[in-house]
Coordinates of C-alpha atoms and ligand atoms in Angstrom, one line a residue:
M1 CA -183.2 -167.3 94.3
H2 CA -181.0 -164.5 93.3
E3 CA -179.8 -164.7 89.6
W4 CA -175.8 -165.1 89.8
W5 CA -175.7 -162.1 86.4
K6 CA -176.7 -160.1 89.4
Q7 CA -173.9 -160.4 91.3
S8 CA -170.8 -159.8 88.7
T9 CA -169.3 -156.4 88.0
V10 CA -169.0 -156.2 84.0
Y11 CA -166.1 -155.0 83.0
Q12 CA -166.3 -154.1 78.7
I13 CA -163.6 -154.1 77.4
Y14 CA -163.2 -151.8 73.4
P15 CA -161.2 -154.6 71.4
R16 CA -159.6 -152.3 69.0
S17 CA -157.4 -150.2 71.9
F18 CA -157.5 -152.7 74.6
C19 CA -154.3 -154.8 74.0
D20 CA -152.0 -154.8 71.0
S21 CA -149.6 -158.4 70.9
N22 CA -148.7 -158.5 67.6
G23 CA -147.5 -154.5 66.7
D24 CA -149.5 -154.0 64.1
G25 CA -150.8 -151.0 66.2
I26 CA -154.6 -153.2 66.7
G27 CA -155.3 -154.2 69.9
D28 CA -156.6 -158.1 70.0
I29 CA -157.9 -160.9 71.1
P30 CA -153.9 -162.2 72.2
G31 CA -154.0 -159.1 74.2
I32 CA -157.2 -159.2 76.5
I33 CA -156.2 -162.6 77.3
S34 CA -152.4 -161.6 78.1
K35 CA -154.4 -159.0 80.6
L36 CA -157.0 -161.8 82.3
D37 CA -154.9 -162.1 84.7
E38 CA -154.2 -158.8 85.5
L39 CA -158.7 -158.2 84.6
Q40 CA -159.0 -161.3 87.6
D41 CA -157.0 -158.9 90.2
L42 CA -159.2 -156.4 89.4
G43 CA -162.1 -158.6 90.7
V44 CA -164.4 -158.4 87.7
E45 CA -166.1 -161.5 86.5
L46 CA -167.7 -160.8 83.2
L47 CA -166.2 -159.7 80.3
W48 CA -167.9 -157.5 77.7
L49 CA -166.6 -157.5 74.3
S50 CA -167.6 -154.7 71.5
P51 CA -167.7 -156.7 68.4
V52 CA -164.7 -158.5 67.2
Y53 CA -166.7 -160.6 64.3
A54 CA -165.9 -160.1 60.5
S55 CA -166.4 -156.6 59.3
P56 CA -164.7 -154.0 57.0
N57 CA -164.7 -151.4 60.2
E58 CA -167.3 -148.6 58.7
D59 CA -168.1 -148.9 62.6
N60 CA -165.0 -150.0 64.2
G61 CA -166.6 -153.9 63.8
Y62 CA -171.0 -152.5 64.9
D63 CA -171.2 -153.3 60.9
I64 CA -170.5 -157.3 60.8
S65 CA -170.5 -159.2 57.6
D66 CA -170.2 -162.8 59.5
Y67 CA -171.3 -163.1 62.6
C68 CA -169.2 -166.8 62.7
A69 CA -166.4 -165.2 62.1
I70 CA -163.4 -163.3 63.8
H71 CA -162.1 -160.0 62.2
P72 CA -158.6 -161.1 61.4
D73 CA -156.8 -157.8 63.4
F74 CA -158.3 -159.3 66.7
G75 CA -156.5 -162.8 65.6
T76 CA -158.8 -165.9 64.5
M77 CA -161.4 -168.6 65.9
E78 CA -158.4 -170.3 67.9
D79 CA -157.8 -167.1 69.7
M80 CA -161.2 -167.0 70.5
D81 CA -162.3 -170.0 71.8
R82 CA -158.6 -169.9 73.8
L83 CA -159.7 -166.4 75.0
I84 CA -163.2 -167.8 76.3
A85 CA -161.3 -170.7 78.1
E86 CA -158.9 -168.8 79.7
A87 CA -161.4 -166.5 80.9
K88 CA -163.7 -169.3 83.0
K89 CA -160.5 -170.7 84.1
R90 CA -160.2 -166.8 86.0
G91 CA -163.4 -167.4 86.7
M92 CA -164.8 -165.0 83.9
G93 CA -167.5 -165.3 82.1
I94 CA -167.6 -163.8 78.3
I95 CA -170.6 -161.1 76.8
M96 CA -170.4 -161.5 73.1
D97 CA -171.9 -158.0 71.3
L98 CA -175.0 -158.2 69.5
V99 CA -176.1 -156.2 66.2
I100 CA -179.0 -157.4 64.6
N101 CA -180.9 -154.1 63.8
H102 CA -178.3 -154.2 60.6
T103 CA -175.6 -155.8 59.1
S104 CA -172.6 -154.6 57.2
T105 CA -173.0 -154.2 53.2
A106 CA -170.5 -156.4 52.8
H107 CA -172.6 -158.8 54.5
P108 CA -173.0 -162.0 51.5
W109 CA -177.0 -161.1 52.6
F110 CA -176.4 -157.6 51.7
Q111 CA -174.7 -158.4 48.2
A112 CA -177.3 -161.7 47.5
S113 CA -180.0 -159.6 48.0
R114 CA -179.4 -156.8 46.2
N115 CA -181.0 -158.9 43.5
P116 CA -184.4 -158.2 43.8
E117 CA -184.6 -162.1 42.1
S118 CA -182.7 -163.3 45.3
P119 CA -183.9 -164.7 47.8
Y120 CA -182.3 -162.6 50.8
R121 CA -184.3 -159.4 48.7
N122 CA -186.4 -160.1 51.8
Y123 CA -183.4 -159.2 54.5
Y124 CA -183.3 -155.9 54.0
F125 CA -185.5 -153.2 53.4
W126 CA -185.8 -152.6 49.7
R127 CA -187.8 -149.9 48.7
K128 CA -188.6 -147.6 45.7
G129 CA -188.5 -143.1 45.9
K130 CA -191.5 -142.0 45.6
N131 CA -192.1 -138.8 43.2
G132 CA -188.2 -138.5 42.8
K133 CA -187.7 -137.8 46.5
L134 CA -187.0 -140.9 48.7
P135 CA -189.6 -143.6 50.2
N136 CA -190.2 -142.0 53.2
N137 CA -188.6 -138.4 55.4
W138 CA -186.9 -140.2 57.9
T139 CA -182.9 -139.4 59.8
G140 CA -180.8 -141.7 61.0
F141 CA -179.1 -141.9 64.0
F142 CA -175.4 -140.6 62.6
G143 CA -177.7 -137.7 60.8
G144 CA -178.8 -136.8 58.0
K145 CA -181.0 -139.2 55.4
C146 CA -181.2 -143.0 56.4
W147 CA -182.1 -144.4 52.4
E148 CA -179.1 -145.0 49.9
Y149 CA -180.0 -146.0 46.8
D150 CA -178.5 -148.5 45.3
D151 CA -177.1 -148.9 40.9
R152 CA -177.6 -152.9 40.8
S153 CA -180.9 -153.5 42.6
G154 CA -182.5 -149.9 41.5
E155 CA -183.8 -149.3 44.3
Y156 CA -183.2 -147.4 48.1
Y157 CA -182.5 -149.7 50.8
L158 CA -182.7 -148.5 54.5
H159 CA -180.1 -148.3 56.9
L160 CA -180.6 -146.4 60.3
F161 CA -176.9 -145.7 61.3
A162 CA -174.4 -145.3 58.3
P163 CA -175.0 -146.2 55.1
H164 CA -172.9 -149.3 55.6
Q165 CA -175.3 -150.2 57.8
P166 CA -178.2 -151.9 56.4
D167 CA -180.8 -152.4 58.5
L168 CA -182.7 -155.6 58.5
N169 CA -186.1 -156.8 58.3
Y170 CA -187.3 -159.3 60.4
Y171 CA -190.4 -159.2 58.3
E172 CA -188.8 -162.0 56.1
P173 CA -188.7 -165.2 59.0
K174 CA -186.1 -166.6 58.2
V175 CA -183.7 -163.3 59.6
L176 CA -185.0 -164.6 62.8
E177 CA -183.6 -167.8 62.3
E178 CA -180.6 -166.9 61.0
I179 CA -180.6 -164.8 64.9
K180 CA -181.2 -168.3 66.6
K181 CA -178.6 -169.3 64.1
I182 CA -175.7 -167.2 65.9
L183 CA -176.7 -167.2 69.1
R184 CA -176.3 -170.7 69.6
F185 CA -173.3 -170.8 67.9
W186 CA -171.6 -168.8 70.3
L187 CA -173.6 -170.1 73.5
D188 CA -171.7 -173.8 72.4
K189 CA -169.1 -172.2 72.6
G190 CA -169.8 -171.5 75.8
I191 CA -169.1 -167.7 76.5
A192 CA -172.5 -166.0 79.7
G193 CA -174.5 -164.1 76.9
F194 CA -175.2 -161.0 74.6
R195 CA -174.6 -157.2 74.9
C196 CA -177.5 -156.7 72.0
D197 CA -176.5 -153.4 70.6
V198 CA -180.0 -151.2 69.3
I199 CA -181.8 -153.6 70.5
N200 CA -185.5 -152.3 71.0
I201 CA -185.4 -150.5 67.1
I202 CA -184.7 -153.6 65.3
W203 CA -188.6 -154.0 64.6
K204 CA -190.6 -152.0 62.0
D205 CA -193.8 -151.1 62.0
S206 CA -194.3 -149.4 58.7
L207 CA -192.0 -147.5 56.6
E208 CA -194.4 -144.2 56.6
S209 CA -193.4 -141.2 56.2
S210 CA -193.7 -139.4 59.9
R211 CA -195.7 -136.3 60.7
K212 CA -194.5 -135.4 63.4
K213 CA -191.7 -132.7 64.4
L214 CA -188.7 -135.5 66.2
I215 CA -185.3 -134.9 66.3
L216 CA -185.0 -138.2 64.9
T217 CA -187.3 -138.4 62.3
G218 CA -189.6 -141.1 61.8
L219 CA -188.6 -142.8 64.9
E220 CA -192.8 -143.7 66.6
H221 CA -193.0 -146.3 63.9
Y222 CA -190.0 -148.1 64.8
H223 CA -188.9 -147.4 68.4
S224 CA -189.5 -150.2 71.2
K225 CA -192.8 -152.1 68.8
E226 CA -194.7 -155.4 69.7
G227 CA -192.5 -156.6 67.1
T228 CA -189.8 -156.6 69.2
H229 CA -190.3 -157.6 72.1
E230 CA -192.5 -161.0 70.1
I231 CA -188.5 -161.5 69.0
L232 CA -187.0 -160.8 72.1
R233 CA -189.3 -163.2 74.0
Q234 CA -188.4 -165.7 70.7
M235 CA -184.4 -165.4 71.4
R236 CA -184.6 -165.3 75.4
Q237 CA -185.9 -169.1 75.5
I238 CA -182.8 -170.0 73.5
I239 CA -180.9 -167.7 75.8
D240 CA -182.2 -169.5 78.8
E241 CA -181.6 -173.5 77.5
Y242 CA -178.0 -171.8 77.8
D243 CA -178.7 -169.8 81.1
A244 CA -177.0 -167.1 79.7
Y245 CA -177.6 -163.3 80.4
T246 CA -178.4 -160.9 78.1
V247 CA -178.4 -156.4 78.3
G248 CA -180.2 -154.4 75.9
E249 CA -178.9 -151.4 74.7
T250 CA -182.3 -150.1 74.5
V251 CA -182.9 -146.7 72.9
F252 CA -185.1 -143.5 74.4
V253 CA -186.5 -145.6 77.2
D254 CA -188.2 -144.1 80.2
T255 CA -188.6 -146.9 83.2
K256 CA -191.6 -148.0 82.1
K257 CA -190.8 -148.7 78.4
A258 CA -187.2 -150.4 80.2
C259 CA -190.1 -152.7 82.4
D260 CA -191.1 -153.8 79.4
L261 CA -188.2 -155.5 78.1
C262 CA -186.5 -156.6 81.1
A263 CA -188.7 -157.2 83.5
P264 CA -188.4 -161.0 84.5
E265 CA -192.0 -161.9 84.0
R266 CA -191.7 -161.0 80.7
K267 CA -188.9 -162.9 80.3
E268 CA -187.8 -161.1 76.9
L269 CA -183.8 -159.1 78.3
H270 CA -183.1 -159.6 81.7
T271 CA -181.5 -155.7 81.7
V272 CA -181.4 -152.6 79.7
F273 CA -179.1 -150.0 79.7
G274 CA -180.9 -147.0 80.0
F275 CA -179.9 -143.8 78.5
E276 CA -182.0 -140.8 80.9
H277 CA -178.9 -140.5 83.4
M278 CA -176.4 -140.3 80.5
E279 CA -178.7 -137.1 79.0
C280 CA -179.1 -135.1 82.3
D281 CA -176.1 -133.2 80.0
Q282 CA -177.5 -131.6 77.0
I283 CA -179.7 -130.1 75.2
I284 CA -182.2 -132.7 73.1
V285 CA -179.3 -134.0 71.3
K286 CA -176.0 -135.6 73.1
W287 CA -174.1 -132.6 70.3
F288 CA -175.6 -129.7 72.8
K289 CA -174.0 -129.9 76.6
T290 CA -175.2 -127.7 79.2
P291 CA -173.3 -128.0 82.6
H292 CA -173.6 -131.1 84.5
K293 CA -175.7 -130.7 87.7
W294 CA -175.3 -133.2 90.4
G295 CA -179.3 -132.8 91.8
K296 CA -180.8 -133.7 87.9
F297 CA -178.5 -136.6 87.6
M298 CA -179.0 -138.0 91.5
T299 CA -182.7 -137.7 90.9
T300 CA -183.1 -139.3 87.7
L301 CA -180.3 -142.6 89.0
A302 CA -183.4 -142.8 91.9
R303 CA -186.0 -143.1 89.4
W304 CA -184.3 -146.2 87.7
Q305 CA -183.5 -147.2 91.2
N306 CA -187.2 -146.8 92.4
N307 CA -189.1 -147.8 88.9
V308 CA -187.3 -150.4 87.9
P309 CA -186.6 -153.9 89.1
W310 CA -182.7 -155.1 88.3
N311 CA -180.8 -151.8 86.3
T312 CA -177.5 -152.0 84.8
V313 CA -175.3 -149.3 86.7
Y314 CA -172.3 -147.4 84.4
L315 CA -171.2 -144.1 83.5
E316 CA -169.0 -145.4 80.7
N317 CA -168.6 -147.2 77.7
H318 CA -167.3 -146.3 74.1
D319 CA -170.3 -143.9 73.3
Q320 CA -169.7 -142.0 76.0
P321 CA -167.1 -139.2 76.6
R322 CA -164.9 -139.9 79.7
S323 CA -167.3 -139.5 82.8
I324 CA -164.0 -137.6 85.1
P325 CA -163.9 -134.8 83.2
R326 CA -167.8 -134.7 82.7
F327 CA -169.9 -135.5 86.2
G328 CA -166.5 -134.8 88.1
S329 CA -163.5 -132.4 89.4
K330 CA -160.8 -130.8 86.5
K331 CA -159.0 -129.8 90.7
Y332 CA -159.4 -133.4 92.2
P333 CA -159.7 -135.4 89.1
M334 CA -159.0 -139.0 91.6
E335 CA -160.8 -137.8 94.1
S336 CA -163.8 -137.3 91.6
G337 CA -162.9 -140.0 90.5
K338 CA -162.8 -142.7 93.1
L339 CA -166.7 -140.9 93.9
L340 CA -167.6 -142.0 90.8
A341 CA -166.9 -145.4 91.5
M342 CA -169.0 -145.8 95.3
L343 CA -171.4 -144.0 93.0
T344 CA -171.5 -147.2 90.9
F345 CA -171.1 -150.0 93.1
T346 CA -173.5 -148.9 96.0
L347 CA -176.8 -148.7 93.9
K348 CA -179.1 -151.6 93.0
G349 CA -178.0 -153.5 90.0
T350 CA -175.1 -155.2 88.1
P351 CA -172.0 -152.9 87.7
Y352 CA -170.6 -151.5 84.3
I353 CA -167.3 -150.2 83.9
Y354 CA -165.0 -149.1 81.3
Q355 CA -161.4 -150.2 80.1
G356 CA -159.5 -147.2 81.6
Q357 CA -162.2 -146.0 83.6
E358 CA -160.5 -147.4 87.2
I359 CA -157.1 -145.6 86.1
G360 CA -159.2 -142.8 85.3
M361 CA -158.2 -142.1 81.4
T362 CA -160.1 -139.3 81.0
D363 CA -161.1 -137.8 77.0
F364 CA -159.3 -137.1 73.8
D365 CA -156.2 -134.6 74.3
F366 CA -156.4 -134.4 70.0
T367 CA -156.4 -131.2 68.3
S368 CA -157.5 -131.4 65.1
M369 CA -160.3 -133.3 63.2
D370 CA -157.4 -135.0 60.9
E371 CA -156.3 -137.8 64.0
V372 CA -160.6 -138.5 64.7
R373 CA -162.0 -141.7 63.8
D374 CA -165.4 -141.9 64.7
V375 CA -168.0 -142.2 61.7
E376 CA -170.7 -140.2 63.8
S377 CA -167.6 -137.1 64.8
I378 CA -166.8 -137.0 61.0
N379 CA -170.9 -137.3 59.8
I380 CA -172.1 -134.8 62.3
H381 CA -168.5 -132.1 62.1
G382 CA -169.6 -132.7 58.2
L383 CA -173.1 -131.5 58.5
L384 CA -172.2 -128.7 61.1
K385 CA -170.3 -127.5 58.5
S386 CA -172.3 -127.3 55.7
A387 CA -174.8 -125.6 57.9
C388 CA -171.9 -122.9 58.2
V389 CA -170.7 -123.6 62.4
P390 CA -167.9 -121.7 62.6
A391 CA -165.1 -123.9 63.3
A392 CA -164.2 -123.1 67.1
L393 CA -167.5 -124.4 67.8
R394 CA -167.7 -127.0 65.4
W395 CA -164.6 -128.3 66.7
K396 CA -165.7 -127.6 70.6
I397 CA -169.2 -129.5 69.7
I398 CA -166.5 -132.7 68.4
R399 CA -164.1 -132.5 71.7
T400 CA -166.9 -133.3 74.0
T401 CA -168.6 -135.0 72.5
S402 CA -167.2 -137.4 70.1
R403 CA -166.7 -141.0 70.5
D404 CA -163.5 -141.4 70.1
N405 CA -162.9 -139.7 74.0
A406 CA -163.7 -143.4 75.2
R407 CA -162.1 -145.1 72.7
T408 CA -158.1 -143.8 73.2
P409 CA -155.9 -146.7 74.0
M410 CA -155.6 -148.2 76.9
Q411 CA -152.6 -146.9 79.5
W412 CA -151.0 -149.4 81.0
T413 CA -147.5 -147.9 81.4
S414 CA -145.6 -145.1 81.2
G415 CA -144.1 -146.3 79.0
Y416 CA -143.6 -146.3 74.6
N417 CA -147.4 -145.9 73.9
A418 CA -148.6 -146.4 76.8
G419 CA -147.7 -150.5 76.3
F420 CA -150.9 -150.7 74.7
T421 CA -148.4 -151.3 71.4
S422 CA -144.7 -151.6 69.7
G423 CA -145.8 -150.2 66.5
T424 CA -147.9 -147.3 65.8
P425 CA -151.6 -147.6 67.9
W426 CA -154.7 -146.8 65.3
L427 CA -156.1 -143.4 67.1
G428 CA -153.7 -141.3 68.9
I429 CA -153.1 -142.1 72.9
N430 CA -153.5 -139.3 75.5
G431 CA -150.6 -137.7 76.7
N432 CA -151.0 -138.3 80.6
Y433 CA -150.1 -141.8 80.2
R434 CA -146.8 -140.8 81.5
T435 CA -149.0 -140.2 84.7
V436 CA -152.3 -142.0 83.8
N437 CA -151.3 -145.7 83.5
V438 CA -152.1 -149.1 85.2
A439 CA -148.1 -149.7 86.5
A440 CA -148.6 -146.5 88.1
Q441 CA -151.4 -147.5 90.6
K442 CA -151.3 -151.1 90.7
N443 CA -149.6 -151.8 93.7
D444 CA -150.3 -148.6 95.0
P445 CA -153.0 -148.5 98.0
A446 CA -154.3 -145.0 97.4
S447 CA -155.0 -145.0 93.8
L448 CA -158.3 -144.6 91.5
R449 CA -158.3 -148.7 90.3
S450 CA -157.1 -150.5 94.1
W451 CA -160.4 -148.1 95.0
Y452 CA -162.3 -149.7 92.1
K453 CA -160.1 -153.0 93.7
T454 CA -162.3 -152.2 97.1
L455 CA -165.8 -151.4 96.2
I456 CA -165.6 -154.2 93.8
A457 CA -164.8 -156.6 96.9
L458 CA -167.2 -154.6 98.8
R459 CA -170.2 -155.3 96.9
K460 CA -169.7 -158.6 96.0
N461 CA -168.8 -159.4 100.0
S462 CA -172.0 -157.0 100.9
P463 CA -175.9 -158.9 101.7
T464 CA -177.1 -155.1 101.9
L465 CA -174.9 -153.7 98.6
L466 CA -176.7 -156.5 96.9
W467 CA -180.2 -156.8 97.3
G468 CA -180.7 -153.9 99.8
E469 CA -183.7 -151.5 98.8
F470 CA -182.6 -148.2 97.7
E471 CA -183.8 -144.8 99.7
L472 CA -183.2 -141.3 98.4
L473 CA -182.2 -139.2 101.0
S474 CA -180.4 -136.2 99.3
A475 CA -180.0 -134.9 95.9
T476 CA -178.8 -131.8 95.4
D477 CA -176.1 -130.4 93.5
T478 CA -172.7 -130.8 95.3
L479 CA -174.7 -133.2 98.5
C480 CA -175.7 -137.2 97.6
A481 CA -176.5 -139.1 100.2
Y482 CA -179.6 -142.5 99.5
R483 CA -179.5 -145.9 101.7
R484 CA -179.1 -149.5 101.1
I485 CA -181.8 -150.9 103.5
G486 CA -180.7 -154.1 104.1
E487 CA -181.5 -157.4 107.1
G488 CA -180.6 -156.0 109.8
E489 CA -178.9 -153.1 108.7
A490 CA -178.7 -150.1 106.8
L491 CA -175.7 -148.7 104.8
T492 CA -176.0 -145.0 104.4
V493 CA -173.8 -143.6 101.6
V494 CA -172.8 -140.1 101.5
L495 CA -171.3 -137.7 98.4
N496 CA -169.6 -135.1 98.4
C497 CA -169.9 -133.8 94.5
C498 CA -168.4 -130.8 95.4
D499 CA -165.0 -129.0 95.5
N500 CA -165.6 -127.5 99.2
V501 CA -165.4 -128.6 102.5
Q502 CA -169.4 -130.0 103.5
T503 CA -170.6 -130.5 106.8
V504 CA -173.6 -133.1 107.0
D505 CA -175.8 -134.6 109.3
Y506 CA -175.6 -138.2 108.3
T507 CA -174.9 -140.8 111.3
G508 CA -173.6 -144.3 111.7
E509 CA -170.0 -146.3 111.9
L510 CA -167.7 -145.9 109.1
I511 CA -167.2 -148.7 106.8
I512 CA -165.2 -146.8 103.9
S513 CA -164.2 -143.6 102.9
S514 CA -162.3 -142.6 100.0
C515 CA -159.7 -140.0 102.1
A516 CA -159.9 -140.4 105.2
D517 CA -159.8 -143.9 107.9
T518 CA -162.3 -141.8 110.0
Y519 CA -166.1 -139.5 110.3
N520 CA -167.2 -137.1 111.8
G521 CA -169.9 -135.4 109.4
T522 CA -166.6 -133.4 108.0
L523 CA -166.3 -134.7 104.1
Q524 CA -163.1 -133.4 102.3
P525 CA -163.3 -132.1 98.9
W526 CA -165.5 -135.2 96.4
E527 CA -165.4 -138.2 99.5
A528 CA -167.4 -140.8 98.7
V529 CA -169.0 -142.5 102.8
I530 CA -170.4 -145.3 103.5
L531 CA -172.3 -144.6 107.3
R532 CA -173.5 -148.4 108.7
E533 CA -176.5 -147.9 111.3
E534 CA -178.2 -151.3 113.0
A535 CA -181.5 -151.6 111.2
Ligands
TEU601 O1 -175.5 -147.6 69.6 C1 -176.1 -147.3 69.4 C2 -176.7 -145.6 69.4 O2 -177.9 -144.9 69.2 C3 -175.3 -144.6 69.3 O3 -176.1 -144.5 68.1 C4 -175.7 -143.1 70.2 O4 -176.9 -142.4 69.7 C5 -174.4 -142.8 70.0 O5 -173.8 -143.4 69.5 C6 -174.1 -141.9 70.8 O6 -173.7 -141.0 70.8 C7 -174.7 -148.1 69.7 C8 -173.5 -148.9 69.2 O7 -172.9 -148.7 70.9 C9 -172.7 -147.8 68.6 O8 -171.6 -147.9 68.4 C10 -172.8 -148.5 67.1 O9 -172.6 -147.1 66.7 C11 -174.3 -148.1 66.7 O10 -175.4 -148.9 67.7 C12 -175.0 -149.2 65.5 O11 -174.2 -150.3 65.4
CA602 CA1 -152.6 -156.2 67.0

C-alpha cells in the first residue's frame, strides 16, 4: 500500500508574505483563499502554513500565545475554517505548523507559571542561578545564552531560542495532555497533518552544564533523546486515528537518527526534514559560508536517498536563503532554477516547494540592517558587532545567510507592490518583481512556473518517479546523474550543473529536457534531462 502523502507535492506558504487582502501590509488567510485556484493550477496538493496562531510575533509566529486561536493579522477562525473547506473543494489539504518545543512568554501557561505556587509552574524549566551564574552553560540557537531571569518568580527560565520563547517541560505530564488536545482541535477541523517544529529537541535528559566544546553547548543533553521518541509515539496514535501526516523538522540528524524518527515500524513521525544537504556550503555554522559544490551536495542527497526509507525533498524554506543564487547560476538563473526543480521532482520522496521558488524568486536586495526584521539576523548581527567584526563583513554575512532572504513578499504581478499589498508591506519587496512574478510566467509555456507545473504532473503520473529505486551514477561538481529503476523501465536523470556545454554518454529515449526538444548527448548550460530505457 502506498500512503497518500507520498504522492502529493507540498507547497509551503509563509502567510505574512503570501498575499494581503486588506491593505495592512501583512499577508492573511483571505489572501491565501484568493490564491487557491492559482495553487490548484500549479498542481500542489498539500499546503503547509507557517504559524497563523495568536502570537506576539517576536519570531514571526514561532512564539505562540494561543494554539487554538488565529492571529488577528491573519484573520479569524471563520477564515481558517473557510480556508480548510475551500482547499478541500480543490483537492488540497492543509498542514499546520506545530511549535511545541516552546510557547511564547505571552502564553497564559507561562504567565501563570511565573508564580512559584501555580499549578503551571512545572510547565516550564525554572531554576535558580548557580553561584551568581546562570543555571547552566548552554548556548541558544539564536546565539548567546539561553536562560532569562524573571523578577516576579525569582528564578531563571530556559529558552533554547529567543528569550520570548520559553521551552516547555515535558517532565510535567499535563503538558503532553495539553498538546494532545491541540492536535485533536485541529484534526477535528479536517486538516491533513502537522509540520513539527524542532521536534527532536523537545525532551531534555538533564539540565547539567556541558563539558563538550560544541557550537551549541548543551546539545548532547537534549538532542533526539528517548523521551522525545516516546512523546512522538503517543502523538502518533492520535495522528493515525485521523489518517493524518507528520513531517518533523529535525535538527542535526544524520540518516541513522532520521531513521530512528521516521522508520515506518517505529510509528513516530512519517517523514523528517534533514539538514545535511543544506549544510554542505557552510563551515561549522551557517553564518560562515563556503562555495557550493555540486559533488558534495549530490553525494549527501544520495546518502539520504539510499539510507532513509522515505525522504522529504526540499531546497528552500522560510529559514534558508533562496536556492537559485545558492545552488544555481548568476548567468543562467532561470535555466539553473529549472535544473533545481528537476532535482526536486525526480529524487525519491515527498517534494516540497516554498512560495516563490516556482517563479525563481531570489535573495533580498536590501542595503542596510534597518530593512532586516528577522530576530535571528538582528541577534547575530549584534553579536558580530560586539565581537568587533567589521561592518562590511557583518553585512556580507547577513546578506548571504539571513532568513529574511526568503521572507520578502510573494511577487504576483509587475504592478504596485508586486500585487502583494495595496498598503505598505511589512518587509521590503525585491526590486526584481517587475520581471520575476507569477503573472509574467503563468501563460508562458517556457517559464519556470510552467516547468514546475509540468514536473509536478509528470511525477504524479509516473510510477517510476514515485516509487522506483534510486541509484547514483555521477556526482561531480559539474555533472550529476542518477537512475530511478521502476517496473519495466529505468529513468536516467542527467543534470549539467555548470555554465558550459557538455557532452555525456548517457543514453535513452528523451522523456523531457529543460531546454531542448531532442537529445544527442550534448547538454546546454544547466540543461536537465530524463532519459528512458526498457529494463
Ligand atoms: O527552526 C529551527 C531551527 O533550528 C532554526 O533555528 C534554524 O537553525 C535556523 O532558523 C536556520 O537558520 C524552526 C523554525 O523553522 C524557525 O523559523 C523558528 O525560528 C525556530 O524553529 C524556533 O521556533
Ligand atoms: Ca492583511
